[in-house]
CSV table of C-alpha atoms and ligand atoms in Angstrom, one decimal:
chain,number,residue,atom,x,y,z
A,1,MET,CA,-19.1,103.2,106.3
A,2,VAL,CA,-15.9,101.3,106.0
A,3,VAL,CA,-14.5,99.7,102.8
A,4,THR,CA,-11.6,97.5,103.6
A,5,VAL,CA,-9.2,95.8,101.1
A,6,VAL,CA,-7.1,92.8,102.4
A,7,VAL,CA,-4.0,92.0,100.1
A,8,GLY,CA,-1.1,89.6,100.4
A,9,MET,CA,2.3,91.4,100.5
A,10,TYR,CA,4.6,88.7,99.3
A,11,TRP,CA,3.9,85.6,96.7
A,12,GLY,CA,0.5,84.5,98.1
A,13,ASP,CA,-0.4,82.0,100.9
A,14,GLU,CA,0.2,84.8,103.6
A,15,GLY,CA,-2.9,83.9,105.6
A,16,LYS,CA,-5.4,86.0,103.8
A,17,GLY,CA,-8.3,83.5,104.2
A,18,LYS,CA,-7.8,83.4,108.0
A,19,ILE,CA,-7.6,87.2,108.3
A,20,VAL,CA,-10.7,87.6,106.1
A,21,ASP,CA,-12.7,85.2,108.0
A,22,MET,CA,-11.5,86.7,111.3
A,23,LEU,CA,-12.7,90.0,110.1
A,24,SER,CA,-15.8,89.0,108.3
A,25,ASP,CA,-18.0,89.3,111.5
A,26,LYS,CA,-17.6,93.0,111.5
A,27,TYR,CA,-18.8,93.4,107.8
A,28,ASP,CA,-21.8,93.1,105.7
A,29,VAL,CA,-20.5,92.4,102.5
A,30,ILE,CA,-17.3,90.2,101.5
A,31,ALA,CA,-16.2,90.2,97.9
A,32,ARG,CA,-13.3,88.7,95.8
A,33,TYR,CA,-12.2,90.9,93.0
A,34,GLN,CA,-9.5,88.8,91.0
A,35,GLY,CA,-8.0,85.4,90.5
A,36,GLY,CA,-10.1,82.3,90.3
A,37,ALA,CA,-9.7,78.6,91.2
A,38,ASN,CA,-5.8,79.2,91.6
A,39,ALA,CA,-6.4,80.7,95.2
A,40,GLY,CA,-6.4,78.4,98.1
A,41,HIS,CA,-7.4,80.1,101.2
A,42,THR,CA,-7.4,78.1,104.2
A,43,VAL,CA,-9.8,78.7,107.4
A,44,LYS,CA,-9.8,76.9,110.5
A,45,ILE,CA,-12.8,76.9,112.6
A,46,GLY,CA,-13.0,74.4,115.5
A,47,ASP,CA,-11.8,71.0,114.0
A,48,GLU,CA,-13.1,71.9,110.8
A,49,LYS,CA,-10.7,73.0,107.7
A,50,TYR,CA,-12.1,74.8,104.8
A,51,VAL,CA,-10.0,75.6,101.7
A,52,LEU,CA,-11.6,78.1,99.4
A,53,HIS,CA,-10.7,78.6,95.9
A,54,CYS,CA,-13.5,80.8,94.2
A,55,LEU,CA,-15.7,81.5,97.0
A,56,PRO,CA,-15.2,84.6,99.5
A,57,SER,CA,-14.1,83.6,102.7
A,58,GLY,CA,-17.1,85.5,104.2
A,59,VAL,CA,-19.3,82.2,103.3
A,60,LEU,CA,-18.2,80.8,106.6
A,61,THR,CA,-19.8,83.7,108.5
A,62,PRO,CA,-23.5,83.3,108.7
A,63,GLY,CA,-25.8,86.2,107.4
A,64,LYS,CA,-23.0,88.0,105.2
A,65,GLU,CA,-23.6,88.9,101.6
A,66,ASN,CA,-20.8,87.4,99.5
A,67,VAL,CA,-19.9,88.8,95.9
A,68,ILE,CA,-17.5,87.3,93.1
A,69,GLY,CA,-16.8,90.4,91.2
A,70,ASN,CA,-16.2,90.8,87.4
A,71,GLY,CA,-12.3,90.6,87.8
A,72,MET,CA,-12.6,87.1,88.9
A,73,VAL,CA,-12.2,84.3,86.3
A,74,ILE,CA,-14.6,81.4,87.0
A,75,ASP,CA,-14.4,77.7,86.3
A,76,LEU,CA,-18.0,76.4,87.1
A,77,GLN,CA,-17.1,72.9,87.4
A,78,SER,CA,-14.7,74.1,90.4
A,79,LEU,CA,-17.0,76.6,91.7
A,80,THR,CA,-20.4,74.3,91.9
A,81,GLY,CA,-18.0,71.7,93.3
A,82,GLU,CA,-16.9,74.0,96.1
A,83,MET,CA,-20.6,74.8,96.7
A,84,SER,CA,-21.5,71.3,97.0
A,85,ASP,CA,-18.8,70.7,99.6
A,86,LEU,CA,-20.1,73.5,101.7
A,87,ALA,CA,-23.6,72.3,101.2
A,88,ALA,CA,-22.6,68.8,102.5
A,89,LYS,CA,-21.2,70.6,105.7
A,90,ASN,CA,-24.8,72.4,105.9
A,91,LYS,CA,-23.2,75.8,105.3
A,92,LYS,CA,-25.6,78.5,104.2
A,93,TYR,CA,-24.7,81.6,102.7
A,94,ASN,CA,-25.9,84.4,100.4
A,95,LEU,CA,-23.7,84.5,97.3
A,96,TYR,CA,-24.0,86.9,94.0
A,97,ILE,CA,-21.7,86.3,90.9
A,98,SER,CA,-21.0,88.9,88.3
A,99,ASN,CA,-22.4,88.7,85.0
A,100,SER,CA,-19.3,90.0,83.5
A,101,ALA,CA,-16.7,87.7,85.2
A,102,HIS,CA,-15.1,85.4,82.5
A,103,LEU,CA,-15.5,81.8,82.3
A,104,THR,CA,-12.5,79.4,82.4
A,105,LEU,CA,-13.3,76.7,79.8
A,106,PRO,CA,-11.6,73.5,78.7
A,107,TYR,CA,-9.7,75.0,75.7
A,108,HIS,CA,-8.0,77.5,78.4
A,109,PHE,CA,-6.7,74.4,80.4
A,110,ALA,CA,-5.5,72.8,77.3
A,111,LEU,CA,-3.6,76.2,76.3
A,112,GLU,CA,-2.0,76.3,79.2
A,113,LYS,CA,-0.8,72.9,79.3
A,114,ALA,CA,0.6,73.4,75.9
A,115,HIS,CA,2.1,76.7,76.7
A,116,GLU,CA,4.0,75.2,79.9
A,117,ARG,CA,5.0,72.6,77.9
A,118,ALA,CA,6.5,74.9,75.4
A,119,LEU,CA,8.2,77.0,77.8
A,120,GLU,CA,9.8,74.2,79.4
A,121,LYS,CA,10.9,72.4,76.5
A,122,ASN,CA,12.1,75.2,74.2
A,123,VAL,CA,13.7,77.8,76.9
A,124,ASP,CA,13.4,76.2,80.3
A,125,LYS,CA,11.1,78.9,81.4
A,126,LYS,CA,8.0,77.1,82.6
A,127,ILE,CA,6.0,79.5,84.9
A,128,GLY,CA,5.0,76.6,87.1
A,129,THR,CA,1.4,77.7,87.2
A,130,THR,CA,-1.5,76.2,89.1
A,131,GLY,CA,-2.9,74.5,86.2
A,132,ARG,CA,-6.2,76.1,86.6
A,133,GLY,CA,-6.3,77.8,83.3
A,134,ILE,CA,-6.1,81.2,84.7
A,135,GLY,CA,-3.5,83.0,82.2
A,136,PRO,CA,-5.3,81.9,79.2
A,137,THR,CA,-8.9,83.1,80.7
A,138,TYR,CA,-7.3,86.4,81.2
A,139,THR,CA,-5.8,86.2,77.7
A,140,THR,CA,-9.2,85.8,75.9
A,141,LYS,CA,-10.6,88.4,78.0
A,142,THR,CA,-8.0,91.1,76.9
A,143,GLU,CA,-8.1,89.6,73.5
A,144,ARG,CA,-11.8,90.3,73.5
A,145,THR,CA,-13.0,86.8,72.7
A,146,GLY,CA,-13.6,85.8,76.3
A,147,ILE,CA,-17.1,84.6,77.5
A,148,THR,CA,-18.6,85.9,80.5
A,149,VAL,CA,-21.2,84.2,83.0
A,150,GLY,CA,-23.7,86.6,81.5
A,151,ASP,CA,-23.4,84.8,78.2
A,152,LEU,CA,-24.8,81.7,79.5
A,153,ARG,CA,-28.3,83.2,79.3
A,154,ASN,CA,-28.0,83.2,75.5
A,155,PRO,CA,-27.0,79.7,74.4
A,156,ASP,CA,-26.7,80.3,70.5
A,157,TYR,CA,-24.5,83.5,71.3
A,158,PHE,CA,-22.4,81.5,73.9
A,159,ARG,CA,-22.0,78.7,71.0
A,160,GLU,CA,-21.0,81.0,68.6
A,161,LYS,CA,-18.2,82.5,71.0
A,162,VAL,CA,-17.0,79.3,71.8
A,163,GLN,CA,-16.6,78.3,68.1
A,164,ILE,CA,-14.6,81.4,67.5
A,165,ASN,CA,-12.2,80.6,69.9
A,166,LEU,CA,-11.8,76.8,69.0
A,167,ASP,CA,-11.2,78.1,65.1
A,168,TRP,CA,-8.6,80.5,66.3
A,169,TYR,CA,-6.7,78.3,69.1
A,170,LYS,CA,-7.1,74.8,67.1
A,171,PRO,CA,-3.9,75.4,65.1
A,172,ILE,CA,-1.9,76.2,68.2
A,173,LEU,CA,-3.2,73.0,69.9
A,174,ASP,CA,-2.4,71.0,67.1
A,175,VAL,CA,1.3,71.8,67.2
A,176,PHE,CA,1.8,72.3,70.8
A,177,GLY,CA,-1.3,70.5,72.5
A,178,ASP,CA,-2.0,67.0,73.7
A,179,GLY,CA,-4.3,65.9,70.9
A,180,GLU,CA,-7.3,67.2,72.9
A,181,LYS,CA,-10.6,66.8,71.2
A,182,LEU,CA,-12.5,69.9,71.8
A,183,ASP,CA,-16.0,70.3,70.6
A,184,ALA,CA,-18.1,73.6,70.8
A,185,ASP,CA,-21.3,71.6,71.5
A,186,GLU,CA,-20.0,69.7,74.4
A,187,ILE,CA,-18.5,72.6,75.9
A,188,VAL,CA,-21.6,74.3,75.6
A,189,ALA,CA,-23.6,71.3,76.9
A,190,GLN,CA,-21.2,71.0,79.8
A,191,GLN,CA,-21.4,74.7,80.8
A,192,LEU,CA,-25.2,75.0,80.4
A,193,SER,CA,-25.6,72.0,83.0
A,194,PHE,CA,-23.8,74.2,85.8
A,195,TYR,CA,-26.2,77.1,84.8
A,196,PRO,CA,-29.4,76.1,86.9
A,197,VAL,CA,-27.2,75.9,90.1
A,198,ILE,CA,-25.9,79.5,89.7
A,199,LYS,CA,-28.7,81.2,87.6
A,200,ASP,CA,-30.5,83.0,90.4
A,201,MET,CA,-27.0,84.4,91.8
A,202,ILE,CA,-25.9,86.0,88.4
A,203,THR,CA,-26.3,89.8,88.5
A,204,ASN,CA,-24.6,93.3,87.9
A,205,THR,CA,-22.3,93.3,90.9
A,206,ALA,CA,-21.0,96.7,90.2
A,207,TYR,CA,-24.6,98.0,90.8
A,208,LEU,CA,-25.2,95.8,93.7
A,209,LEU,CA,-21.8,96.8,95.5
A,210,ASN,CA,-22.5,100.4,94.9
A,211,ASP,CA,-26.0,100.1,96.1
A,212,PHE,CA,-24.6,98.1,99.4
A,213,TRP,CA,-22.3,101.1,99.8
A,214,LYS,CA,-24.9,103.9,99.4
A,215,LYS,CA,-26.9,102.1,101.9
A,216,GLY,CA,-24.0,102.3,104.3
A,217,LYS,CA,-23.0,98.8,104.6
A,218,HIS,CA,-19.4,97.7,105.5
A,219,ILE,CA,-17.5,96.0,102.8
A,220,LEU,CA,-14.4,93.7,102.8
A,221,PHE,CA,-12.5,93.0,99.7
A,222,GLU,CA,-10.6,89.6,99.8
A,223,GLY,CA,-7.7,90.0,97.6
A,224,ALA,CA,-6.2,86.5,96.1
A,225,GLN,CA,-2.5,85.7,95.3
A,226,GLY,CA,-0.1,88.5,96.4
A,227,THR,CA,1.5,91.8,95.3
A,228,LEU,CA,4.5,90.0,94.1
A,229,LEU,CA,2.4,88.0,91.8
A,230,ASP,CA,0.6,91.0,90.4
A,231,ILE,CA,0.6,91.2,86.4
A,232,ASP,CA,2.2,94.7,86.4
A,233,PHE,CA,4.0,95.1,89.6
A,234,GLY,CA,5.1,91.5,90.4
A,235,THR,CA,8.1,89.6,89.5
A,236,VAL,CA,7.3,89.6,85.8
A,237,PRO,CA,7.2,86.8,84.0
A,238,ASP,CA,6.6,84.6,87.0
A,239,VAL,CA,3.4,86.1,88.2
A,240,THR,CA,-0.3,85.4,87.9
A,241,SER,CA,-2.5,87.2,85.1
A,242,SER,CA,-4.7,89.4,87.3
A,243,HIS,CA,-4.3,92.2,89.6
A,244,PRO,CA,-3.8,91.1,93.3
A,245,ILE,CA,-3.1,94.6,94.6
A,246,SER,CA,-5.4,97.0,96.4
A,247,GLY,CA,-6.1,98.7,92.9
A,248,GLY,CA,-7.6,95.6,91.6
A,249,ALA,CA,-10.4,95.8,93.9
A,250,CYS,CA,-11.8,98.9,92.1
A,251,THR,CA,-11.4,97.5,88.4
A,252,GLY,CA,-12.4,94.1,89.8
A,253,THR,CA,-15.7,95.1,91.3
A,254,GLY,CA,-16.8,98.6,90.2
A,255,ILE,CA,-16.2,100.2,93.5
A,256,PRO,CA,-14.7,103.5,93.0
A,257,PRO,CA,-11.3,104.2,94.5
A,258,THR,CA,-12.8,107.2,96.7
A,259,ALA,CA,-14.9,104.6,98.4
A,260,ILE,CA,-11.9,102.7,100.0
A,261,THR,CA,-11.2,103.4,103.4
A,262,ASP,CA,-8.3,101.3,104.4
A,263,VAL,CA,-6.1,98.5,102.9
A,264,ILE,CA,-4.7,95.8,105.2
A,265,GLY,CA,-1.7,94.1,104.3
A,266,VAL,CA,-1.1,90.5,105.2
A,267,LEU,CA,2.4,90.0,105.9
A,268,LYS,CA,3.6,86.4,106.5
A,269,THR,CA,6.5,86.5,109.0
A,270,TYR,CA,8.5,84.9,106.4
A,271,PRO,CA,7.8,84.9,102.4
A,272,THR,CA,7.0,81.6,100.4
A,273,ARG,CA,6.8,80.7,97.0
A,274,VAL,CA,5.3,78.1,94.5
A,275,GLY,CA,6.0,77.8,91.1
A,276,ALA,CA,8.9,79.4,89.1
A,277,GLY,CA,10.8,82.5,90.0
A,278,PRO,CA,13.6,84.2,92.2
A,279,MET,CA,13.3,84.6,96.0
A,280,PRO,CA,16.3,86.6,97.1
A,281,THR,CA,16.0,85.6,100.8
A,282,LEU,CA,15.6,81.7,100.2
A,283,MET,CA,16.6,80.1,103.2
A,284,PRO,CA,19.2,77.1,103.2
A,285,ASP,CA,17.6,73.9,102.6
A,286,ASP,CA,17.8,72.7,106.3
A,287,ILE,CA,16.1,75.6,107.8
A,288,ASN,CA,13.5,75.6,105.0
A,289,GLU,CA,12.8,72.1,106.0
A,290,GLU,CA,12.4,73.2,109.5
A,291,VAL,CA,10.3,75.9,108.8
A,292,ARG,CA,7.9,73.9,106.8
A,293,LYS,CA,7.8,71.2,109.4
A,294,ALA,CA,7.1,73.9,112.2
A,295,ALA,CA,4.3,75.5,110.0
A,296,GLY,CA,2.9,72.0,109.4
A,297,ASP,CA,1.4,73.3,106.2
A,298,GLU,CA,3.8,75.1,103.8
A,299,ILE,CA,2.4,72.9,101.1
A,300,GLY,CA,0.2,74.6,98.2
A,301,ALA,CA,-3.5,74.7,99.3
A,302,THR,CA,-4.3,74.2,95.8
A,303,THR,CA,-1.7,72.1,94.0
A,304,ARG,CA,-0.2,70.5,97.1
A,305,ARG,CA,3.5,71.5,95.8
A,306,VAL,CA,6.0,72.5,98.4
A,307,ARG,CA,6.5,76.0,99.1
A,308,ARG,CA,10.0,77.5,99.2
A,309,CYS,CA,10.3,79.5,102.3
A,310,GLY,CA,12.7,82.7,102.7
A,311,TRP,CA,13.9,85.0,105.5
A,312,PRO,CA,11.7,88.2,106.1
A,313,ASP,CA,12.1,90.7,103.2
A,314,PHE,CA,11.5,94.3,104.0
A,315,VAL,CA,12.5,95.5,100.4
A,316,ALA,CA,9.6,93.5,99.2
A,317,ALA,CA,7.2,94.3,102.1
A,318,ARG,CA,8.2,98.1,101.8
A,319,TYR,CA,7.3,98.0,98.1
A,320,ALA,CA,4.0,96.2,98.9
A,321,ALA,CA,3.5,98.8,101.4
A,322,MET,CA,3.7,101.5,98.9
A,323,ILE,CA,2.0,99.8,95.8
A,324,ASN,CA,-1.1,99.3,97.9
A,325,GLY,CA,-1.3,102.4,100.1
A,326,LEU,CA,-1.5,100.1,103.2
A,327,THR,CA,-3.1,101.8,106.2
A,328,SER,CA,-2.0,98.7,108.4
A,329,VAL,CA,-0.3,95.2,108.5
A,330,ALA,CA,-1.8,91.9,109.7
A,331,LEU,CA,1.4,89.9,110.4
A,332,THR,CA,0.6,86.2,110.2
A,333,LYS,CA,2.4,82.9,111.2
A,334,VAL,CA,4.6,84.6,114.1
A,335,ASP,CA,4.3,81.4,116.4
A,336,VAL,CA,6.2,79.5,113.3
A,337,PHE,CA,9.5,80.9,114.4
A,338,ASP,CA,8.9,80.0,118.0
A,339,GLY,CA,12.2,78.6,119.4
A,340,ARG,CA,14.4,80.0,116.8
A,341,GLN,CA,17.5,81.6,118.4
A,342,GLN,CA,18.2,83.5,115.5
A,343,ILE,CA,16.3,85.0,112.6
A,344,PHE,CA,17.8,86.7,109.6
A,345,ILE,CA,16.0,89.8,108.2
A,346,CYS,CA,16.9,91.6,105.0
A,347,GLU,CA,16.3,95.4,104.7
A,348,ASN,CA,18.2,96.0,101.5
A,349,TYR,CA,19.7,93.7,98.6
A,350,LYS,CA,23.1,94.0,97.2
A,351,HIS,CA,24.6,93.7,93.7
A,352,GLY,CA,28.3,93.9,93.6
A,353,ASP,CA,29.0,97.0,95.5
A,354,LYS,CA,25.8,98.6,95.1
A,355,ILE,CA,23.1,98.8,97.9
A,356,ILE,CA,19.7,98.1,96.5
A,357,SER,CA,16.7,99.5,98.6
A,358,GLU,CA,14.1,99.3,95.9
A,359,PHE,CA,12.3,96.1,94.5
A,360,PRO,CA,13.0,95.6,90.8
A,361,ALA,CA,10.3,95.7,87.9
A,362,SER,CA,11.6,92.1,86.6
A,363,ALA,CA,12.4,88.7,87.8
A,364,TYR,CA,15.6,89.2,85.8
A,365,ASP,CA,16.8,91.9,87.9
A,366,LEU,CA,15.8,90.2,91.0
A,367,ALA,CA,17.6,87.2,90.4
A,368,LYS,CA,20.9,88.9,90.3
A,369,TYR,CA,20.3,90.4,93.9
A,370,LYS,CA,21.8,89.1,96.8
A,371,PRO,CA,20.0,89.7,100.3
A,372,GLU,CA,22.1,91.7,103.1
A,373,LEU,CA,21.2,89.4,106.0
A,374,ARG,CA,21.2,90.6,109.5
A,375,PRO,CA,20.6,88.6,112.5
A,376,ILE,CA,18.3,89.4,115.1
A,377,ASP,CA,17.3,87.4,118.3
A,378,GLY,CA,14.4,85.2,117.8
A,379,TRP,CA,11.4,84.5,120.1
A,380,ASN,CA,9.4,81.9,121.7
A,381,ASN,CA,5.9,80.9,123.2
A,382,THR,CA,3.7,83.0,121.1
A,383,ALA,CA,1.7,80.0,119.7
A,384,GLY,CA,-2.0,80.7,120.4
A,385,VAL,CA,-1.2,84.1,122.4
A,386,THR,CA,-4.1,86.5,122.4
A,387,SER,CA,-2.5,89.5,124.2
A,388,CYS,CA,0.3,91.9,123.2
A,389,GLU,CA,1.5,92.0,126.6
A,390,LYS,CA,2.3,88.3,126.5
A,391,LEU,CA,4.3,88.6,123.6
A,392,HIS,CA,8.1,87.9,123.8
A,393,ASP,CA,10.0,90.9,123.9
A,394,ASN,CA,11.9,90.2,120.8
A,395,LEU,CA,9.1,89.7,118.8
A,396,LYS,CA,7.7,93.2,120.2
A,397,ALA,CA,11.1,94.5,118.9
A,398,TYR,CA,10.8,92.9,115.8
A,399,ILE,CA,7.4,94.3,115.2
A,400,LYS,CA,8.7,97.9,115.8
A,401,ARG,CA,11.2,97.1,113.3
A,402,ILE,CA,8.6,96.2,110.7
A,403,GLU,CA,6.8,99.5,111.5
A,404,GLN,CA,10.1,101.6,111.0
A,405,ASN,CA,10.8,99.9,107.9
A,406,LEU,CA,7.2,100.0,106.3
A,407,GLU,CA,5.9,103.3,108.0
A,408,VAL,CA,2.9,101.5,108.6
A,409,PRO,CA,1.4,100.3,111.8
A,410,VAL,CA,0.8,96.6,112.6
A,411,SER,CA,-2.7,96.3,113.5
A,412,ILE,CA,-3.1,92.5,113.9
A,413,ILE,CA,-0.9,89.6,114.9
A,414,SER,CA,-1.9,86.1,114.1
A,415,THR,CA,-0.3,83.5,116.3
A,416,GLY,CA,-2.1,80.2,115.1
A,417,LYS,CA,-4.5,78.7,112.4
A,418,GLU,CA,-7.5,79.1,114.5
A,419,ARG,CA,-9.8,82.4,114.4
A,420,ASP,CA,-9.0,83.2,118.1
A,421,SER,CA,-5.4,82.8,118.1
A,422,THR,CA,-5.3,86.5,117.2
A,423,ILE,CA,-4.3,89.6,118.6
A,424,ILE,CA,-5.9,92.8,117.6
A,425,ARG,CA,-3.0,95.3,118.6
A,426,ARG,CA,-4.7,98.4,117.2
A,427,PRO,CA,-8.5,98.0,117.1
A,428,GLU,CA,-8.9,101.7,116.0
A,429,LEU,CA,-7.0,101.0,112.8
A,430,ILE,CA,-9.0,98.0,111.5
A,431,PHE,CA,-12.4,98.7,112.5
A,432,PRO,CA,-12.5,102.6,112.3
A,433,LYS,CA,-16.1,103.2,112.4
A,434,VAL,CA,-17.5,99.6,113.1
A,435,ALA,CA,-19.3,99.5,116.5
B,501,GDP,P1,-3.7,82.2,101.9
B,501,GDP,O1,-3.9,82.0,100.5
B,501,GDP,O2,-3.3,83.8,101.9
B,501,GDP,O3,-5.4,82.5,102.4
B,501,GDP,O4,-3.2,81.3,102.6
B,501,GDP,P2,-3.1,79.9,102.7
B,501,GDP,O5,-4.4,79.4,103.4
B,501,GDP,O6,-3.0,79.3,101.4
B,501,GDP,O7,-1.9,79.4,103.6
B,501,GDP,C1,-1.7,79.8,104.8
B,501,GDP,C2,-1.6,78.5,105.8
B,501,GDP,O8,-1.1,79.2,107.0
B,501,GDP,C3,-3.0,77.9,106.2
B,501,GDP,O9,-2.7,76.6,106.3
B,501,GDP,C4,-3.4,78.6,107.4
B,501,GDP,O10,-4.3,77.9,108.2
B,501,GDP,C5,-2.2,78.7,108.0
B,501,GDP,N1,-2.1,79.9,109.0
B,501,GDP,C6,-2.8,81.2,108.9
B,501,GDP,N2,-2.4,82.0,109.8
B,501,GDP,C7,-1.7,81.3,110.8
B,501,GDP,C8,-0.8,81.5,112.1
B,501,GDP,O11,-0.7,82.7,112.5
B,501,GDP,N3,-0.1,80.6,112.4
B,501,GDP,C9,0.1,79.3,112.0
B,501,GDP,N4,0.8,78.3,112.4
B,501,GDP,N5,-0.6,79.1,110.8
B,501,GDP,C10,-1.5,80.1,110.4
B,502,IMO,P1,-3.4,82.3,97.1
B,502,IMO,O1,-4.7,83.2,96.9
B,502,IMO,C1,0.5,81.2,95.9
B,502,IMO,C2,1.3,81.2,91.6
B,502,IMO,C3,1.6,79.9,90.8
B,502,IMO,C4,2.6,80.5,89.8
B,502,IMO,C5,2.0,81.9,89.4
B,502,IMO,C6,1.2,81.8,88.3
B,502,IMO,O2,-3.7,81.1,97.8
B,502,IMO,O3,-2.2,83.2,97.8
B,502,IMO,P2,-1.2,80.9,87.9
B,502,IMO,O4,-2.0,79.7,88.2
B,502,IMO,O5,-2.0,82.1,88.7
B,502,IMO,O6,-1.3,81.4,86.3
B,502,IMO,O7,-0.1,80.9,88.6
B,502,IMO,O8,1.3,82.2,90.6
B,502,IMO,N1,0.2,81.3,92.4
B,502,IMO,C7,0.0,81.4,93.6
B,502,IMO,N2,1.0,81.0,94.6
B,502,IMO,N3,-0.5,81.4,96.2
B,502,IMO,C8,-1.8,81.8,95.4
B,502,IMO,O9,-2.8,82.0,95.5
B,502,IMO,C9,-1.3,81.6,94.1
B,502,IMO,N4,-2.0,81.7,92.7
B,502,IMO,C10,-1.0,81.6,91.9
B,502,IMO,O10,2.3,79.0,91.8
B,502,IMO,O11,3.9,80.7,90.3
B,503,MG,MG1,-3.5,80.0,99.6
């Protein structure tokens, strides 16, 4: 059986949703393993556009088993809202939710707002989060006061835990907060009102997934965010609070590392960033604007913030290939560069006289590095192309260059938003044993 992890190789928004949706047909099970409503995964099917936050992108392919793993954090208002939106569009799917996934509760939102405000005011170091309560939810998880989906089954225990959190965090919110009135009974009542909607979906997804695996089902793990937003390996401190990397699929679901057969890295033709933090290859403002216009959508799918665009960064991509153990790359949005005479690529950074070929461990160092930009000839007419032979020669040469740099083959090329604007360049690498 095939167990594939799909991960983002930059700072998120690489087109993971499109790739997972496109691959879903070949798999039996699609599972998310980290993040929460901070994710915004866009899938276009015909004239219909879906933006998924908590639900795996497999929900859009009929007949699949979809799983929300223990590594995710769940805002039940957002999740049930997403479910209602799909119901309104008559979309039917099977969904299982881990009883160990942690809940994002009203005090997490309040704490995040207070923390961002303090960071901005005191040291001008706001992270620019998505405001979905993600960091504080993972904080209470590691602090061991977090509350899980499974805790909804025992209202008294649930209330006790909410009170413990309110007692602990109230002094912080009194100083830095917005004067939010947080009441344990109200929080419990609100959360319990969502419970009937998800009750029958809650289970121990670690056993479920291992069972699926033993029965020979093909499993696809959908990463959210990207490698450079990983809490350990990203541009700390401007990162998210989970593990978007392939290793996160194990801790975030209970599937053993030995089960994973392949890892596909989604590499957008150019990196983008929302929120704070350096991006060495940032494009000049005018080109940034042109690229955003050409893409039509470099606006955050979750927060509607403008995404900053950069030239292709091979230092970052080589790092992502290493950390994730990529078996192949899905190159997305090549069509956005259609018509560009010249493209600049960065194979190394420099710092004074020094050439830097390794991605640094912190944003502090990354901010000091300058890109060594090298011009290459651009390409044209790739939008909607579905066969490799029809691709412009300069793009073919560029793909070879990616492969040389990363020492990983490019298996998929995405030439547009739609499912079928896709080239499967190396089918044997992505569907190794799937008929
Ligand atoms: P994700 O978070 O990684 O799933 O990516 P997002 O959905 O946030 O952002 C990717 C955007 O690019 C979405 O609007 C997609 O519809 C779009 N997209 C994905 N692949 C392609 C492609 O090959 N070409 C173009 N033009 N757009 C694409
Ligand atoms: P998808 O799955 C792009 C960024 C935020 C901020 C940092 C921390 O759509 O690729 P958080 O709310 O997670 O605490 O914010 O991470 N960020 C994303 N950027 N795409 C995402 O998800 C992101 N999720 C978080 O902008 O810089
Ligand atoms: Mg996104």
